[in-house]
Amino acid sequence: MTDRTASSAYDRNERPGSAGLVLTLALAISAVFGAYFLVPTTIAPRFVMFALALFGVAGVFFLFAYAVGLVQFSARALRNDVTREIANSAAEGLVVTNGDRQIIYANAAYMDLCGARDAAGLQMVERLFSGPPEVSEAIYRLAQAARAGTAHVEELRLSPPLTGGSGVGWYRITVRPLPQAGAQARLWRVADVTGERQRQEGVFQELQHAIDFLDHAPAGFFSAAPDGSVPYMNKTLANWLGYDLTQVGSGGATLASLVAHDGAALLAAVSGAPGEVRSEQIDLDLRCRDGRPLPVRLMHQVAFGQDGAAGASRTLVLNRAADGKPEEGLRAAEVRLARFFNSTPMAIATLDGEGRVQDSNAAFARLLPKALKSGQAKEPWSLLLGLGERDADALRKAVQDAIDGRSDVKPVNVSFEEGAGPRSARFFVSPVEDGGQKGATIFALDTTEQRKLQEEFAQSQKMNAVGQLAGGIAHDFNNMLTAIIGYSDFLLSSHRPTDPSFKDIRQIKATAERAAGLTRQLLAFSRRQTLRPQVLQLGDALSELQMLLRRVVGEKNELELRHGRDLWFVKADLTQFEQVVINLVVNARDAMADAGGRVQIRTRNVSKSECAGFEEPQLPAADYVLVEVEDTGAGIPPDVMEKIFEPFFTTKEVGKGTGLGLSTVFGIVKQSGGFIFASSEVGKGTVFRIFLPRYIPEAKETPQKESESAKPQGDYTGQGVILLVEDEDAVRAIGARSLKTRGFTVLEAATGLEALDVVEEVGGKIDLIVSDVVMPEMDGPAMYAELRKRGVTAKVIFVSGYAEEAFAKNLPEGEFGFLPKPFSIKQLVETVKAHLPAPQEDK
């Protein structure tokens, strides 16, 4: 072994050679040699062979230990010494601990921090650093990370520092596991960063002085990013506008909120060549925090990169508000005119005789930014950029008629692509003459929202009409289905499975349940169906549906499922979600009917920051779980794409499609709080994307598989007085009979008014009320409100074929249950027992 220089570090792993072990080995060899002469001659050879075998095994073990590195010679020891010296001479403190109490190694720098000369003076990091609560909290977080076996870093301020004296010390402490040194081994690194912090504070002080000079300048100043955010504003401008400087730069100020009216669009319209720096003088109004306008003159400067992209702007602001000093009349009038011109919500622009844009206001810059960006180069007819051929010809003709002097030019309605999507506007054109030069003035109104509202209103009228029809059908039809299902349950309970009629009764019930499914489908696209949302893991739900989907796509087509990792939970109706996927897969199969193809279902998480990448204006930024259903079919033409979600619209032959499939999908997704979009390319296929909002469940809401959540047969008997209110005799009879047979006392009423009389007769001694929603004379919600006024506090379970949300908003605040129609006897009894007061359940 090589000689090592003395070190001030502490290493518990170091173990020098032991003279005791050498002496013990020598005595053992001597004992074996002496035993050879003492043992009888007959067994001496065997004893010699045994001794040789023992020493041979020891030699083989030594060679094996050397091969695997357990035994080291001087070369390896030298390498270890070099590594140890590097650690010992490190400027930052290094300490290796085993668990929470034992120090295995500490270098010289750490021993200096501890003020220790030997192992007795060493301290654990948790004991070395103590002080105010913020220091203790940081050390606690480090200790917790060490126990958890994870890496962690903290910076803390200690006064006085470990080295003593006055002032403060800054320390950066890092901990990470050392699995190669043992399961509980942790490496702690303690670095004194006081000098680094002092340099940072010096730079910060210089920066503060520069900001202070700018903040107290006699003019306002702000900087705006290309996306419209305002990261900086000086104190002078903030005082003028009433802004709190702490809010600027953190989303509290944007160009849209800073500049009144549409002035932000006028600033954003400044364009330039690559590498150019453009400066514009603009008179407009800024908006104070209290809503007051502030007339200003802006010296607006924008630098453009070599790629032509605009950088952050620098804008000097001159306050032009009246300050009591006399002003020259013509200059004051100029200021007022510039303010009015840029503040009006109507887009205004003037054109010369060749169609060039000479001047424009902020509203025009917001409506047609392409025209202004090209207008900087004074190109003729830049106004027509982005318009369709027919609209461009109509607007060109109107402008030309105005230039020619006609005063009766009719308004022109145009549509164009701009920004987030299609837009529309109405243009009014009038002639103008300046210094003998003929031109035209354009006044434009943005009609995008108006047209969108008209289309949405027409669609809403259509959906409301269908929804009202579906609601009327659902109410009566669900009553009949409830009676059929209920009496089927009674017959099934009185027949054994071996009875010949048992299967027929089962078939009657199954047919009634399928009919209920048709009713739900009719209600789905009008968003009035009853949903039973539950916490779902979509990967599991689709995997369980996979076998059915493979039968749906057929033998000629291929089905592929691709699940994303660690899918978030969503909250939706499992049955309705399965119906959505099945409908989309059926449509995909029909689109590939001729030659066959592949249907691919993909799932993944979509974070809030990724939403903008889908370029869907109707998709708000949030966390979603995305389900994509893609096929390799014929695709959907653009003229058909905009109608695919409308009810009763279908491209299939007569008798092969009802037009309810995609409208049902749309209604279910929307009622679940999600969004659905479709994109298609003719000849290549179609992709449907469903975005369901992420749901963070509580511990008790964690979804379980059906096999895990199955409960043993429950006790459906009970006690209590139940008031059953139902205008349909068959439904009321089946409900009363099923509850009476299970031990409940049932009072019946056919209307809400009759129910009030029954409650009056029994003196309000009712444990639970089960009531229909839609009834003649007095409906369920009105009865509920009247009972509360009379002091009846019994819980109410509403029964309806509509969704709970359809009537819950009309109810006064309070607790009530809901049971959707049609329902089985088992569902009725389970719901009743779940809502009975606790004392009744204990009986």
mmCIF file with all atom_site columns, C-alpha atoms in Angstrom, residues 262 265-266 345 361-369 372 418 423 446:
data_model
loop_
_atom_site.group_PDB
_atom_site.id
_atom_site.type_symbol
_atom_site.label_atom_id
_atom_site.label_alt_id
_atom_site.label_comp_id
_atom_site.label_asym_id
_atom_site.label_entity_id
_atom_site.label_seq_id
_atom_site.pdbx_PDB_ins_code
_atom_site.Cartn_x
_atom_site.Cartn_y
_atom_site.Cartn_z
_atom_site.occupancy
_atom_site.B_iso_or_equiv
_atom_site.pdbx_formal_charge
_atom_site.auth_seq_id
_atom_site.auth_comp_id
_atom_site.auth_asym_id
_atom_site.auth_atom_id
_atom_site.pdbx_PDB_model_num
ATOM 1  C CA . ASP A 1 262 ? -59.169 49.843 -30.681 1.00 0.00 ? 262 ASP A CA 1
ATOM 2  C CA . ALA A 1 265 ? -54.708 47.317 -33.109 1.00 0.00 ? 265 ALA A CA 1
ATOM 3  C CA . LEU A 1 266 ? -53.262 50.554 -34.518 1.00 0.00 ? 266 LEU A CA 1
ATOM 4  C CA . PRO A 1 345 ? -65.758 52.010 -32.952 1.00 0.00 ? 345 PRO A CA 1
ATOM 5  C CA . ASN A 1 361 ? -58.087 54.634 -37.615 1.00 0.00 ? 361 ASN A CA 1
ATOM 6  C CA . ALA A 1 362 ? -57.552 52.040 -34.887 1.00 0.00 ? 362 ALA A CA 1
ATOM 7  C CA . ALA A 1 363 ? -60.821 50.198 -35.558 1.00 0.00 ? 363 ALA A CA 1
ATOM 8  C CA . PHE A 1 364 ? -59.833 49.718 -39.215 1.00 0.00 ? 364 PHE A CA 1
ATOM 9  C CA . ALA A 1 365 ? -56.420 48.384 -38.164 1.00 0.00 ? 365 ALA A CA 1
ATOM 10 C CA . ARG A 1 366 ? -58.143 45.832 -35.955 1.00 0.00 ? 366 ARG A CA 1
ATOM 11 C CA . LEU A 1 367 ? -60.649 44.792 -38.634 1.00 0.00 ? 367 LEU A CA 1
ATOM 12 C CA . LEU A 1 368 ? -58.257 44.538 -41.619 1.00 0.00 ? 368 LEU A CA 1
ATOM 13 C CA . PRO A 1 369 ? -54.634 44.393 -40.418 1.00 0.00 ? 369 PRO A CA 1
ATOM 14 C CA . LEU A 1 372 ? -52.521 48.192 -43.429 1.00 0.00 ? 372 LEU A CA 1
ATOM 15 C CA . GLU A 1 418 ? -58.566 37.036 -40.523 1.00 0.00 ? 418 GLU A CA 1
ATOM 16 C CA . ARG A 1 423 ? -65.114 37.182 -40.208 1.00 0.00 ? 423 ARG A CA 1
ATOM 17 C CA . ASP A 1 446 ? -67.760 44.352 -38.023 1.00 0.00 ? 446 ASP A CA 1
#
